[in-house]
Coordinates of C-alpha atoms in Angstrom, one line a residue:
Chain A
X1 CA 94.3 176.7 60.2
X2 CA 93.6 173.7 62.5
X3 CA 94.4 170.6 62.2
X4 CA 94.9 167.0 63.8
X5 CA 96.1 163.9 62.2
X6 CA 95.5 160.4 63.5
X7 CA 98.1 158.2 61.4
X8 CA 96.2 154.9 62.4
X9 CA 92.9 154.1 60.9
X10 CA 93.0 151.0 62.8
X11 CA 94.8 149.5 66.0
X12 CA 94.6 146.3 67.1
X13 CA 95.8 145.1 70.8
X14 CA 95.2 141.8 72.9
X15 CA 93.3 142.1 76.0
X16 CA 95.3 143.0 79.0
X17 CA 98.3 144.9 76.7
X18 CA 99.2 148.7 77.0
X19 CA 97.1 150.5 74.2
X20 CA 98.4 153.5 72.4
X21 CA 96.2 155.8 70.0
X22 CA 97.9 158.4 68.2
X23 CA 97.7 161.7 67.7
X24 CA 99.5 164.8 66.3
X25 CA 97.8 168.4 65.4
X26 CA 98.6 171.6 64.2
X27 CA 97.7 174.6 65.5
X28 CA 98.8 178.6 65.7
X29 CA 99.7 179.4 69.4
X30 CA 98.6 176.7 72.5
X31 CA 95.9 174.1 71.6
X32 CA 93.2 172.3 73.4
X33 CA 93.1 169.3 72.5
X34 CA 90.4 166.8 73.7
X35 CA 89.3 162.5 73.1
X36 CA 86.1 161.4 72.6
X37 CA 85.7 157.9 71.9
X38 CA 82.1 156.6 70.1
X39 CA 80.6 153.3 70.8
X40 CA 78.7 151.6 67.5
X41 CA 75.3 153.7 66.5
X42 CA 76.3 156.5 68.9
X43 CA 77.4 159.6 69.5
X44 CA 80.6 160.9 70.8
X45 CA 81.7 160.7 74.6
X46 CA 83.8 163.1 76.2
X47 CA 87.0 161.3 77.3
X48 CA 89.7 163.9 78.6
X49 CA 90.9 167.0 77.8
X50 CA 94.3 169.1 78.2
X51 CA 93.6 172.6 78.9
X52 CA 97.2 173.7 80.4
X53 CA 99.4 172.5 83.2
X54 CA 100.6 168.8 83.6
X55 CA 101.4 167.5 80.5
X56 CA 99.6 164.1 81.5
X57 CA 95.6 164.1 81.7
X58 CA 93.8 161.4 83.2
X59 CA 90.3 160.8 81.9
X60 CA 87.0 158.0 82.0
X61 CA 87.6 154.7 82.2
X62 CA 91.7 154.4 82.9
X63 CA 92.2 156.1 80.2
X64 CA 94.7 159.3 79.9
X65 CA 96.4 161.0 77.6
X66 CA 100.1 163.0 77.5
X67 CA 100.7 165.9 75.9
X68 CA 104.0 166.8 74.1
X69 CA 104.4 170.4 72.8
X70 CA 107.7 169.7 70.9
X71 CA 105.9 167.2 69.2
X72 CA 102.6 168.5 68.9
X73 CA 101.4 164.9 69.7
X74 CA 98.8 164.4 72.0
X75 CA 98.8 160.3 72.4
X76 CA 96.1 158.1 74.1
X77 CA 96.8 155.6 76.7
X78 CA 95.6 153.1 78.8
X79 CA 98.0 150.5 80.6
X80 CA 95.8 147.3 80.1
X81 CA 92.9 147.0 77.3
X82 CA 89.8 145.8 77.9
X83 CA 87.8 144.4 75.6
X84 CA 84.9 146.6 76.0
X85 CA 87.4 149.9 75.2
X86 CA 87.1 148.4 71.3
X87 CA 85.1 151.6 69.6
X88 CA 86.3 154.4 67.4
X89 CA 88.3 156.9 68.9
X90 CA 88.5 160.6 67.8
X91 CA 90.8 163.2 68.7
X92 CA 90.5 167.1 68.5
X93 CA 91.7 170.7 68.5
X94 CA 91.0 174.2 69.0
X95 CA 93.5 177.0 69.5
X96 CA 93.6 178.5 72.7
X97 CA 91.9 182.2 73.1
X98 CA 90.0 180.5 70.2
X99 CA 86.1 179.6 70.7
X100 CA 85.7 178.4 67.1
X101 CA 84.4 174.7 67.1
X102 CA 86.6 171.7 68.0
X103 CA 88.9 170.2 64.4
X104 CA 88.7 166.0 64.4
X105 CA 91.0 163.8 63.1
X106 CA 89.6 161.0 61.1
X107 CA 89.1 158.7 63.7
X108 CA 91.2 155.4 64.5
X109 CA 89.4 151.9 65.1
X110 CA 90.2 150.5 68.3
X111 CA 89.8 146.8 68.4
X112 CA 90.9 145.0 71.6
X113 CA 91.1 141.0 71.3
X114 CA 90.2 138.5 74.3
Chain B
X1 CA 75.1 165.6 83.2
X2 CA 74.8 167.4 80.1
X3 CA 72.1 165.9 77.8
X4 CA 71.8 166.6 74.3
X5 CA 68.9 164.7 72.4
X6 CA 67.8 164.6 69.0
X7 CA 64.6 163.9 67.5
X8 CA 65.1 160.5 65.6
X9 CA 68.0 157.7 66.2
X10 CA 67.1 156.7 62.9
X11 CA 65.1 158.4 59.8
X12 CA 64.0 157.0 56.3
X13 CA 63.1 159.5 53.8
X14 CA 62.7 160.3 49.9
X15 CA 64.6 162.1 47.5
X16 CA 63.2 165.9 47.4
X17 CA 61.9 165.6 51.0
X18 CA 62.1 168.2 53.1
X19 CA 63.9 167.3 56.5
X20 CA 63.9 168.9 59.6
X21 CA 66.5 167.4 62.9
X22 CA 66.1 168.5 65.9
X23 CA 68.8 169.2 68.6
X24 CA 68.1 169.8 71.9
X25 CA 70.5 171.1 75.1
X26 CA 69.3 171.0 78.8
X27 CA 72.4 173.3 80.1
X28 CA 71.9 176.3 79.1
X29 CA 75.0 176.0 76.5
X30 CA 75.6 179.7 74.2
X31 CA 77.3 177.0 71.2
X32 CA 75.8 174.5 69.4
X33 CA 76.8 172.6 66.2
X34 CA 75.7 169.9 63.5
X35 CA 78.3 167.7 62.1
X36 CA 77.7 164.8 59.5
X37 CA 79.6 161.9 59.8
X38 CA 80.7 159.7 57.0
X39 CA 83.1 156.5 57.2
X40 CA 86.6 157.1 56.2
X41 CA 85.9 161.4 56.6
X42 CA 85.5 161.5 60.2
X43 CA 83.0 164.5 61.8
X44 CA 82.8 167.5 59.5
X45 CA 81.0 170.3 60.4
X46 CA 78.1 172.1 58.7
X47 CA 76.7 174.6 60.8
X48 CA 77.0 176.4 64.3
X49 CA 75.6 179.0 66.1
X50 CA 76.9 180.9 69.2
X51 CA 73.9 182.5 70.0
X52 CA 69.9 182.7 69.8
X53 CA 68.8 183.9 65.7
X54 CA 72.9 183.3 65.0
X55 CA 74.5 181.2 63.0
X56 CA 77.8 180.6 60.8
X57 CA 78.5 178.2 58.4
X58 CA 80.6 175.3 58.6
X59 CA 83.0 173.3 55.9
X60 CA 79.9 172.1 54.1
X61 CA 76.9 173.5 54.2
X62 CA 75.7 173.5 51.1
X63 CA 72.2 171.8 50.6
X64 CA 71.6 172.6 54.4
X65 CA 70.2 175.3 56.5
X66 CA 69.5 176.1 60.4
X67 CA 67.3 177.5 62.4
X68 CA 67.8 178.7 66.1
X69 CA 64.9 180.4 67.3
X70 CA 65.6 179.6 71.0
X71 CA 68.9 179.2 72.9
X72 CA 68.4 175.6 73.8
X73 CA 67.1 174.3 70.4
X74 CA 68.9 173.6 66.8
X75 CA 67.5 172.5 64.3
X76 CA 69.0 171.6 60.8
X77 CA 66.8 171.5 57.4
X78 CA 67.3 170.0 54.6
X79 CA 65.3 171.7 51.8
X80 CA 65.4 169.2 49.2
X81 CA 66.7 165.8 50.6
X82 CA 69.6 164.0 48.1
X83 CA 70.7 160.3 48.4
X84 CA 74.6 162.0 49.1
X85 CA 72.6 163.3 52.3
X86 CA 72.4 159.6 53.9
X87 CA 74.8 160.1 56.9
X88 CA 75.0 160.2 60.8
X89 CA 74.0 163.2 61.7
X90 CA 75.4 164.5 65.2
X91 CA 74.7 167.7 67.3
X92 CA 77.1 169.2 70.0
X93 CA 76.6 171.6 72.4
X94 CA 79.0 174.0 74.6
X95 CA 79.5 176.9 76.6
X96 CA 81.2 179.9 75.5
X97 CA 84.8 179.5 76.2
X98 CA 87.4 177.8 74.2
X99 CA 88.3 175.3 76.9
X100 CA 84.9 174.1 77.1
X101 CA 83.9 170.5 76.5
X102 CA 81.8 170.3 73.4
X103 CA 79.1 167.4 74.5
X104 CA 77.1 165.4 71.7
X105 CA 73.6 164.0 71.0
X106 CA 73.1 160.7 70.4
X107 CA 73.4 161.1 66.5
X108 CA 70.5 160.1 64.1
X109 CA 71.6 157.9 61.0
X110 CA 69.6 159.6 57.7
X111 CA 68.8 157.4 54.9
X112 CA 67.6 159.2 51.8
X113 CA 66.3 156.9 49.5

Protein backbone atom coordinates (compact mmCIF):
# COMPACT_ATOMS: atom_id res chain seq x y z
CA UNK A 1 0.00 0.00 0.00
CA UNK A 2 0.77 3.78 -0.54
CA UNK A 3 1.38 6.14 1.63
CA UNK A 4 2.76 9.74 2.46
CA UNK A 5 2.94 11.43 5.73
CA UNK A 6 3.32 15.19 6.22
CA UNK A 7 4.35 15.44 10.08
CA UNK A 8 3.43 19.34 10.07
CA UNK A 9 -0.16 20.39 10.06
CA UNK A 10 1.08 23.77 10.24
CA UNK A 11 4.34 25.84 9.42
CA UNK A 12 4.87 29.12 10.17
CA UNK A 13 7.95 31.25 8.57
CA UNK A 14 8.76 35.12 8.46
CA UNK A 15 8.87 36.71 5.11
CA UNK A 16 12.14 36.49 3.39
CA UNK A 17 13.35 33.08 5.56
CA UNK A 18 14.11 29.64 3.91
CA UNK A 19 10.85 27.58 4.10
CA UNK A 20 10.80 23.84 4.49
CA UNK A 21 7.56 21.54 4.08
CA UNK A 22 7.95 18.04 4.95
CA UNK A 23 7.39 15.09 3.59
CA UNK A 24 8.03 11.28 3.86
CA UNK A 25 5.99 8.30 1.97
CA UNK A 26 5.87 4.77 1.65
CA UNK A 27 5.79 2.98 -1.18
CA UNK A 28 6.73 -0.76 -2.82
CA UNK A 29 9.50 -0.19 -5.53
CA UNK A 30 10.37 3.62 -6.93
CA UNK A 31 7.75 6.31 -6.27
CA UNK A 32 6.52 9.44 -7.96
CA UNK A 33 6.03 11.69 -5.84
CA UNK A 34 4.48 15.12 -6.81
CA UNK A 35 3.39 18.99 -4.68
CA UNK A 36 0.50 20.69 -5.37
CA UNK A 37 -0.15 23.58 -3.30
CA UNK A 38 -4.06 25.08 -3.02
CA UNK A 39 -4.85 28.60 -2.57
CA UNK A 40 -8.29 29.39 -0.22
CA UNK A 41 -11.64 28.11 -2.18
CA UNK A 42 -9.56 26.36 -4.86
CA UNK A 43 -8.43 23.62 -6.32
CA UNK A 44 -5.09 22.00 -6.36
CA UNK A 45 -2.09 23.43 -8.53
CA UNK A 46 0.47 21.33 -9.86
CA UNK A 47 3.87 22.38 -8.26
CA UNK A 48 6.72 19.86 -9.23
CA UNK A 49 7.17 16.44 -9.65
CA UNK A 50 10.19 13.83 -9.33
CA UNK A 51 9.92 11.23 -11.99
CA UNK A 52 13.62 9.84 -11.86
CA UNK A 53 17.12 11.28 -12.31
CA UNK A 54 18.45 14.34 -10.22
CA UNK A 55 17.35 13.97 -6.93
CA UNK A 56 16.59 17.90 -6.79
CA UNK A 57 13.37 19.14 -8.79
CA UNK A 58 12.77 22.63 -9.48
CA UNK A 59 9.17 23.66 -9.88
CA UNK A 60 6.56 27.08 -10.14
CA UNK A 61 7.21 29.92 -8.35
CA UNK A 62 11.07 29.18 -6.75
CA UNK A 63 9.93 26.44 -5.37
CA UNK A 64 11.76 22.88 -5.54
CA UNK A 65 11.80 19.98 -3.91
CA UNK A 66 14.81 17.06 -3.09
CA UNK A 67 14.33 13.76 -3.12
CA UNK A 68 16.06 11.29 -0.65
CA UNK A 69 15.59 7.56 -1.29
CA UNK A 70 17.21 6.43 1.96
CA UNK A 71 14.91 8.44 3.61
CA UNK A 72 11.96 8.18 1.67
CA UNK A 73 11.49 11.95 2.30
CA UNK A 74 10.56 14.09 -0.38
CA UNK A 75 10.93 17.81 1.34
CA UNK A 76 9.72 21.19 -0.14
CA UNK A 77 11.76 24.18 -0.46
CA UNK A 78 12.02 27.55 -1.33
CA UNK A 79 15.06 29.81 -0.21
CA UNK A 80 13.12 33.07 0.68
CA UNK A 81 9.20 33.08 1.56
CA UNK A 82 6.92 35.27 0.30
CA UNK A 83 4.05 36.18 1.70
CA UNK A 84 1.77 35.27 -1.09
CA UNK A 85 3.26 31.33 -0.93
CA UNK A 86 0.90 31.19 2.52
CA UNK A 87 -1.76 28.31 1.18
CA UNK A 88 -2.08 24.64 1.99
CA UNK A 89 0.32 22.47 0.61
CA UNK A 90 -0.17 18.71 -0.29
CA UNK A 91 2.18 16.17 -1.16
CA UNK A 92 1.66 12.76 -3.09
CA UNK A 93 2.65 9.31 -4.31
CA UNK A 94 2.23 6.68 -6.69
CA UNK A 95 4.46 3.71 -7.34
CA UNK A 96 6.29 3.64 -10.30
CA UNK A 97 5.05 1.13 -13.23
CA UNK A 98 1.80 1.97 -11.18
CA UNK A 99 -1.10 4.12 -12.95
CA UNK A 100 -3.43 3.81 -9.94
CA UNK A 101 -4.37 7.43 -8.68
CA UNK A 102 -1.97 9.74 -6.83
CA UNK A 103 -2.00 8.98 -2.35
CA UNK A 104 -2.06 12.64 -0.43
CA UNK A 105 -0.81 13.41 2.68
CA UNK A 106 -3.01 15.42 4.85
CA UNK A 107 -1.86 18.62 3.96
CA UNK A 108 0.43 21.17 5.96
CA UNK A 109 -0.66 24.95 6.40
CA UNK A 110 1.85 27.25 5.11
CA UNK A 111 1.63 30.66 6.70
CA UNK A 112 4.36 33.16 5.79
CA UNK A 113 4.45 36.47 8.05
CA UNK A 114 5.44 40.09 6.67
CA UNK B 1 -2.89 24.48 -20.39
CA UNK B 2 -4.94 21.73 -19.09
CA UNK B 3 -8.43 22.92 -17.95
CA UNK B 4 -10.60 21.12 -15.91
CA UNK B 5 -14.04 22.81 -14.98
CA UNK B 6 -16.86 21.87 -12.93
CA UNK B 7 -20.29 22.85 -13.01
CA UNK B 8 -20.84 24.89 -9.72
CA UNK B 9 -18.00 26.66 -7.40
CA UNK B 10 -20.57 26.47 -4.89
CA UNK B 11 -24.02 24.33 -4.38
CA UNK B 12 -26.83 24.54 -1.66
CA UNK B 13 -29.03 21.58 -1.49
CA UNK B 14 -31.57 19.50 0.76
CA UNK B 15 -31.35 16.45 2.55
CA UNK B 16 -32.69 13.50 0.11
CA UNK B 17 -31.79 15.62 -3.02
CA UNK B 18 -30.48 14.06 -5.72
CA UNK B 19 -27.10 15.74 -6.92
CA UNK B 20 -25.37 15.57 -10.01
CA UNK B 21 -21.41 17.40 -10.43
CA UNK B 22 -20.06 17.76 -13.34
CA UNK B 23 -16.38 17.43 -14.45
CA UNK B 24 -15.13 18.40 -17.49
CA UNK B 25 -11.34 17.81 -19.33
CA UNK B 26 -10.31 19.75 -22.57
CA UNK B 27 -7.14 17.36 -23.16
CA UNK B 28 -8.17 14.46 -24.12
CA UNK B 29 -7.00 12.83 -20.67
CA UNK B 30 -7.87 8.50 -20.53
CA UNK B 31 -8.08 9.18 -16.22
CA UNK B 32 -10.25 11.06 -14.29
CA UNK B 33 -11.16 11.19 -10.55
CA UNK B 34 -13.49 12.73 -7.82
CA UNK B 35 -12.01 13.36 -4.50
CA UNK B 36 -13.91 14.96 -1.44
CA UNK B 37 -12.07 17.02 0.71
CA UNK B 38 -12.62 17.53 4.39
CA UNK B 39 -10.41 19.71 6.99
CA UNK B 40 -8.12 17.72 8.96
CA UNK B 41 -8.58 14.32 6.27
CA UNK B 42 -6.91 15.88 3.39
CA UNK B 43 -8.19 14.58 -0.40
CA UNK B 44 -9.68 11.15 -0.31
CA UNK B 45 -10.84 9.64 -3.19
CA UNK B 46 -14.15 8.19 -4.28
CA UNK B 47 -14.26 7.32 -7.70
CA UNK B 48 -12.08 7.00 -10.98
CA UNK B 49 -12.35 5.92 -14.28
CA UNK B 50 -9.66 5.09 -16.84
CA UNK B 51 -11.70 4.85 -19.60
CA UNK B 52 -15.12 5.83 -21.39
CA UNK B 53 -18.36 3.50 -19.53
CA UNK B 54 -15.40 2.55 -16.80
CA UNK B 55 -15.04 3.11 -13.53
CA UNK B 56 -13.49 1.74 -10.08
CA UNK B 57 -14.22 2.66 -6.81
CA UNK B 58 -12.25 4.60 -4.54
CA UNK B 59 -11.74 4.62 -0.48
CA UNK B 60 -15.23 5.84 -0.06
CA UNK B 61 -17.73 5.55 -2.25
CA UNK B 62 -20.43 4.72 -0.54
CA UNK B 63 -23.56 6.97 -0.91
CA UNK B 64 -22.00 7.99 -4.37
CA UNK B 65 -22.01 6.87 -7.96
CA UNK B 66 -20.53 8.01 -11.53
CA UNK B 67 -21.30 8.23 -14.72
CA UNK B 68 -18.85 8.46 -17.71
CA UNK B 69 -20.62 8.33 -20.88
CA UNK B 70 -17.97 10.27 -22.84
CA UNK B 71 -14.15 10.40 -22.44
CA UNK B 72 -14.02 14.06 -21.53
CA UNK B 73 -16.88 14.14 -19.03
CA UNK B 74 -17.36 12.82 -15.23
CA UNK B 75 -19.90 13.22 -13.55
CA UNK B 76 -20.62 12.17 -9.85
CA UNK B 77 -24.32 11.56 -8.30
CA UNK B 78 -25.41 11.59 -5.29
CA UNK B 79 -28.62 9.57 -5.00
CA UNK B 80 -29.91 10.72 -1.80
CA UNK B 81 -27.93 13.82 -0.60
CA UNK B 82 -26.94 13.52 3.49
CA UNK B 83 -25.70 16.59 5.66
CA UNK B 84 -22.08 14.25 6.13
CA UNK B 85 -22.07 14.95 2.22
CA UNK B 86 -21.24 18.89 2.75
CA UNK B 87 -17.60 18.88 1.48
CA UNK B 88 -15.31 20.32 -1.33
CA UNK B 89 -15.64 18.36 -3.96
CA UNK B 90 -12.58 18.19 -6.47
CA UNK B 91 -12.10 16.47 -9.91
CA UNK B 92 -8.68 15.48 -11.50
CA UNK B 93 -7.82 14.57 -14.66
CA UNK B 94 -4.70 12.61 -16.40
CA UNK B 95 -3.19 10.79 -19.02
CA UNK B 96 -2.52 7.19 -18.96
CA UNK B 97 0.89 6.80 -17.56
CA UNK B 98 1.95 6.73 -14.02
CA UNK B 99 4.31 9.64 -14.29
CA UNK B 100 1.56 11.76 -15.48
CA UNK B 101 0.57 14.94 -13.67
CA UNK B 102 -2.88 14.53 -12.34
CA UNK B 103 -4.44 18.27 -13.00
CA UNK B 104 -7.56 19.49 -10.90
CA UNK B 105 -10.82 21.50 -11.35
CA UNK B 106 -11.50 24.21 -9.54
CA UNK B 107 -13.45 22.23 -6.75
CA UNK B 108 -17.15 22.98 -5.82
CA UNK B 109 -17.94 23.38 -1.94
CA UNK B 110 -21.42 21.22 -1.32
CA UNK B 111 -23.62 22.22 1.35
CA UNK B 112 -26.43 19.81 2.24
CA UNK B 113 -28.69 21.26 4.42
Amino acid sequence: AQSVAQPEDQVNVAEGNPLTVKCTYSVSGNPYLFWYVQYPNRGLQFLLKYITGDNLVKGSYGFEAEFNKSQTSFHLKKPSALVSDSALYFCAVRATGSNTPLVFGKGTRLSVIA
Amino acid sequence: DVKVTQSSRYLVKRTGEKVFLECVQDMDHENMFWYRQDPGLGLRLIYFSYDVKMKEKGDIPEGYSVSREKKERFSLILESASTNQTSMYLCASSNGQGRDTQYFGPGTRLTVL
